[in-house]
Amino acid sequence: AGDVILEIEGRSTKGKTSSDVVKVLKGQPNTPVKLLIKREGEEKPLEKTIVREEIKVNNVPYYGMVDDKIGYIKLTGFTQDAGREVKDALLKLKENDKLEGVVLDLRGNPGGLLREAINIVNVFVDKNLDIVSTKGKVKDWDKTYKSLNSPVDLNIPLAVLVNRSSASASEIVSGSIQDLDRGVIVGQRSFGKGLVQTSRPLSYNTQLKITTSKYYIPSGRCIQAKDYSHRNEDGSVGTVPDSMIKEFTTRAGRKVYDGGGVIPDVSMPVKEYTPISRSVMSNNIIFDFATQYRLKHPEIKSARDFKVTPELFSEFSTYISTKEYSYKTESEEVLEEWQKVAEREKYFDAAKAEFDALKQKIDHDKKADIEKSKDQLSELLADEIASRYYFQRGRIETSFEYDTELKKAVEILKDQSFYKDILSGKYVEEVKKKGK
């Protein structure tokens, strides 16, 4: 990380896009490719010869124990063998005699193969259960998919994490787990991708992708959010209106709803990054700082133990003060919008003095904003630095310290009365009584 590729096989990469570079880097397995790279801390460019290999990206990049009692499985895809990878991960976790619950993390998972989604659900539920069905206009094509294998564990408490980027197969897994009352869903409402699409070959080596049916999970609800059957006059597509949302019930009688995506049993707010945090990330300032940090420090504590100390954050604050970056606070954006409206309505000239005074008061102070965003910037720093030593595993383990959604899932799994209240529907009733 941090290396700059200057040449590939003697050809300069200057002005090339990432896709251009990838095309040249890729080739037949077991063939060499020669690179000229510029590395931080090295005076001259380095020549490296890399032997190409067929790369297989695991669907489960990480599994392990969050603490002594709760296991964690990160699932990032649904390619072939995803079900086997989840099964193997759970079996490994079960070797720990203290294991009391498992978190399955589907956040940011865009989906993939339908059969693998069914296999993953089957790890936690009995065989011969309806997991998902597809229904379309041609009734002869309708099909119901069942769990076919013996489960690994029917009883271990399970929490599934989802967010707005969990889609398709991720929603089949989380929705089925919810409908079968097999586990608790935590996070934000999922994306809402419930369409089955079939490719038809056309002339000139082209294909047409046609939507042929929709996915329905065990309660009978559809997870599709966009209503393509009712387009607006301009051709745009809206979501299913509230008046069309229907109520369904889980196997235990809990109320669930269609209308798009999977609504978590325990909803969590979306994590919002401050303008300065977004700016330093988009400008690669944290990335570059981590590159230099790695050069100065050959090793660090384990990812779980690594912390951004006050001294380290002070060093970062000094580093960032020499960098160019810009951002607008929400207050500044609102004030700018107000100015446009006031000018359009001819009120601005009369209020200009007050506007200038207010603008001066809210103009952001980078140094003060860094301090205000200290906790968030420290998290981003810890992630990036830990990944330089322990790679993807390090990034995940570092996040255990501040991941609020994971912490909520762990809290639920450790409180069995709370866990059972959610699965029985009692938790929802209590929330309604409190007006939340």
Coordinates of N, CA and C in Angstrom, one line a residue, residues 261-346:
G261 N -37.0 -4.2 0.9 CA -35.9 -4.5 1.8 C -36.3 -5.2 3.0
V262 N -35.4 -5.5 3.9 CA -35.6 -6.1 5.2 C -35.5 -5.0 6.3
I263 N -36.5 -4.8 7.1 CA -36.5 -3.9 8.1 C -35.9 -4.6 9.4
P264 N -34.9 -4.1 10.0 CA -34.3 -4.7 11.1 C -35.2 -4.8 12.3
D265 N -35.0 -5.9 13.1 CA -35.7 -6.0 14.4 C -35.3 -4.9 15.3
V266 N -34.0 -4.5 15.3 CA -33.4 -3.5 16.1 C -32.7 -2.5 15.1
S267 N -33.3 -1.3 14.9 CA -32.8 -0.4 14.0 C -31.7 0.5 14.6
M268 N -30.7 0.8 13.8 CA -29.6 1.6 14.3 C -29.4 2.8 13.4
P269 N -29.0 4.0 13.9 CA -28.9 5.1 13.0 C -27.7 4.9 12.1
V270 N -27.8 5.6 10.9 CA -26.7 5.5 9.9 C -25.6 6.4 10.5
K271 N -24.4 5.8 10.4 CA -23.2 6.6 10.8 C -22.9 7.7 9.8
E272 N -22.9 8.9 10.3 CA -22.6 10.0 9.4 C -21.2 10.5 9.7
Y273 N -20.4 10.7 8.6 CA -19.1 11.3 8.8 C -19.1 12.8 8.7
T274 N -18.3 13.4 9.5 CA -18.3 14.9 9.5 C -17.6 15.4 8.2
P275 N -17.9 16.6 7.7 CA -17.3 17.1 6.5 C -15.8 17.0 6.5
I276 N -15.1 17.3 7.6 CA -13.6 17.2 7.6 C -13.2 15.8 7.5
S277 N -13.9 14.8 8.1 CA -13.5 13.4 8.0 C -13.6 12.9 6.5
R278 N -14.7 13.3 5.9 CA -14.9 12.9 4.5 C -13.8 13.6 3.6
S279 N -13.4 14.8 3.9 CA -12.4 15.5 3.1 C -11.1 14.8 3.2
V280 N -10.6 14.5 4.4 CA -9.3 14.0 4.6 C -9.2 12.6 4.0
M281 N -10.4 11.8 4.0 CA -10.4 10.5 3.3 C -10.3 10.6 1.8
S282 N -11.2 11.5 1.3 CA -11.2 11.6 -0.2 C -9.9 12.2 -0.8
N283 N -9.2 13.0 0.0 CA -7.9 13.5 -0.4 C -6.7 12.6 -0.1
N284 N -7.0 11.4 0.4 CA -6.0 10.4 0.7 C -5.0 10.9 1.8
I285 N -5.4 11.8 2.7 CA -4.5 12.3 3.7 C -4.2 11.2 4.8
I286 N -5.3 10.5 5.2 CA -5.1 9.5 6.2 C -4.3 8.3 5.5
F287 N -4.6 8.0 4.3 CA -3.8 7.0 3.6 C -2.3 7.3 3.5
D288 N -2.0 8.5 3.2 CA -0.6 8.9 3.1 C 0.1 8.9 4.4
F289 N -0.6 9.4 5.4 CA -0.1 9.4 6.8 C 0.3 8.0 7.2
A290 N -0.6 7.0 7.0 CA -0.4 5.6 7.3 C 0.8 5.0 6.6
T291 N 1.0 5.4 5.4 CA 2.1 5.0 4.6 C 3.4 5.4 5.3
Q292 N 3.5 6.7 5.7 CA 4.7 7.2 6.4 C 4.8 6.6 7.8
Y293 N 3.7 6.3 8.4 CA 3.8 5.7 9.8 C 4.4 4.3 9.7
R294 N 4.0 3.6 8.7 CA 4.4 2.2 8.5 C 6.0 2.2 8.2
L295 N 6.4 3.2 7.5 CA 7.8 3.3 7.2 C 8.7 3.6 8.5
K296 N 8.1 4.4 9.4 CA 8.8 4.7 10.6 C 8.7 3.7 11.7
H297 N 7.7 2.9 11.7 CA 7.4 1.9 12.7 C 7.3 0.5 12.1
P298 N 8.4 -0.3 12.3 CA 8.4 -1.7 11.7 C 7.3 -2.6 12.2
E299 N 6.9 -2.4 13.4 CA 5.8 -3.2 14.0 C 4.9 -2.4 15.0
I300 N 3.7 -2.9 15.2 CA 2.8 -2.3 16.2 C 2.2 -3.4 17.0
K301 N 1.4 -3.1 18.0 CA 0.7 -4.1 18.8 C -0.3 -4.8 17.9
S302 N -0.9 -5.8 18.4 CA -1.9 -6.5 17.6 C -3.1 -5.6 17.2
A303 N -3.8 -5.9 16.2 CA -4.9 -5.0 15.7 C -5.9 -4.7 16.8
R304 N -6.2 -5.7 17.6 CA -7.1 -5.5 18.7 C -6.6 -4.6 19.8
D305 N -5.3 -4.6 20.0 CA -4.7 -3.7 21.0 C -4.2 -2.4 20.6
F306 N -4.1 -2.2 19.2 CA -3.6 -0.9 18.7 C -4.6 0.2 19.0
K307 N -4.1 1.3 19.5 CA -5.0 2.5 19.8 C -4.3 3.7 19.2
V308 N -5.1 4.7 18.8 CA -4.5 6.0 18.4 C -4.3 6.8 19.7
T309 N -3.1 6.9 20.2 CA -2.8 7.6 21.4 C -2.9 9.1 21.2
P310 N -3.0 9.9 22.3 CA -3.0 11.4 22.1 C -1.7 11.9 21.4
E311 N -0.6 11.2 21.6 CA 0.6 11.6 21.0 C 0.5 11.3 19.5
L312 N 0.0 10.2 19.1 CA -0.2 9.8 17.7 C -1.1 10.8 17.0
F313 N -2.2 11.1 17.7 CA -3.2 12.1 17.1 C -2.6 13.5 16.9
S314 N -1.8 13.9 17.9 CA -1.1 15.1 17.8 C -0.1 15.2 16.6
E315 N 0.5 14.0 16.4 CA 1.4 13.9 15.2 C 0.6 14.0 13.9
F316 N -0.6 13.4 13.9 CA -1.4 13.5 12.7 C -1.9 14.9 12.5
S317 N -2.3 15.6 13.6 CA -2.7 17.0 13.5 C -1.7 17.9 12.9
T318 N -0.4 17.7 13.3 CA 0.7 18.5 12.7 C 0.9 18.1 11.3
Y319 N 0.7 16.9 10.9 CA 0.9 16.4 9.5 C -0.2 17.0 8.6
I320 N -1.4 17.0 9.1 CA -2.6 17.5 8.3 C -2.5 19.0 8.1
S321 N -1.9 19.7 9.0 CA -1.8 21.2 8.9 C -1.0 21.6 7.7
T322 N -0.2 20.7 7.1 CA 0.6 21.1 6.0 C 0.0 20.7 4.7
K323 N -1.2 20.1 4.8 CA -1.9 19.6 3.6 C -3.0 20.5 3.1
E324 N -3.3 20.4 1.8 CA -4.4 21.2 1.2 C -5.6 20.3 1.1
Y325 N -6.7 20.8 1.7 CA -8.0 20.1 1.6 C -9.1 21.1 1.9
S326 N -10.2 20.9 1.4 CA -11.3 21.8 1.6 C -12.6 21.1 1.9
Y327 N -13.5 21.7 2.5 CA -14.8 21.1 2.8 C -15.8 22.2 3.3
K328 N -17.0 21.9 3.3 CA -18.0 22.9 3.8 C -18.8 22.2 4.9
T329 N -19.0 22.9 5.9 CA -19.9 22.4 7.0 C -21.3 22.5 6.6
E330 N -22.2 21.8 7.3 CA -23.6 21.9 7.0 C -24.1 23.3 7.2
S331 N -23.7 24.0 8.2 CA -24.1 25.3 8.5 C -23.7 26.3 7.3
E332 N -22.5 26.1 6.8 CA -22.1 26.9 5.6 C -22.9 26.6 4.4
E333 N -23.3 25.4 4.2 CA -24.1 25.0 3.0 C -25.5 25.6 3.1
V334 N -26.0 25.6 4.3 CA -27.4 26.1 4.5 C -27.3 27.7 4.3
L335 N -26.3 28.3 4.8 CA -26.2 29.7 4.7 C -26.0 30.1 3.3
E336 N -25.3 29.4 2.5 CA -25.1 29.7 1.1 C -26.4 29.5 0.3
E337 N -27.2 28.5 0.7 CA -28.5 28.3 0.1 C -29.5 29.4 0.4
W338 N -29.4 29.9 1.7 CA -30.2 31.0 2.1 C -29.9 32.3 1.3
Q339 N -28.6 32.5 1.1 CA -28.2 33.7 0.3 C -28.8 33.6 -1.1
K340 N -28.7 32.5 -1.7 CA -29.3 32.4 -3.1 C -30.8 32.7 -3.1
V341 N -31.5 32.2 -2.1 CA -33.0 32.4 -2.0 C -33.2 33.9 -1.7
A342 N -32.4 34.5 -0.8 CA -32.6 35.9 -0.4 C -32.3 36.8 -1.6
E343 N -31.3 36.5 -2.4 CA -31.0 37.3 -3.6 C -32.1 37.2 -4.6
R344 N -32.6 36.0 -4.8 CA -33.7 35.8 -5.8 C -34.9 36.6 -5.4
E345 N -35.2 36.6 -4.0 CA -36.4 37.3 -3.6 C -36.1 38.8 -3.2
K346 N -34.9 39.3 -3.5 CA -34.5 40.7 -3.3 C -34.5 41.1 -1.9

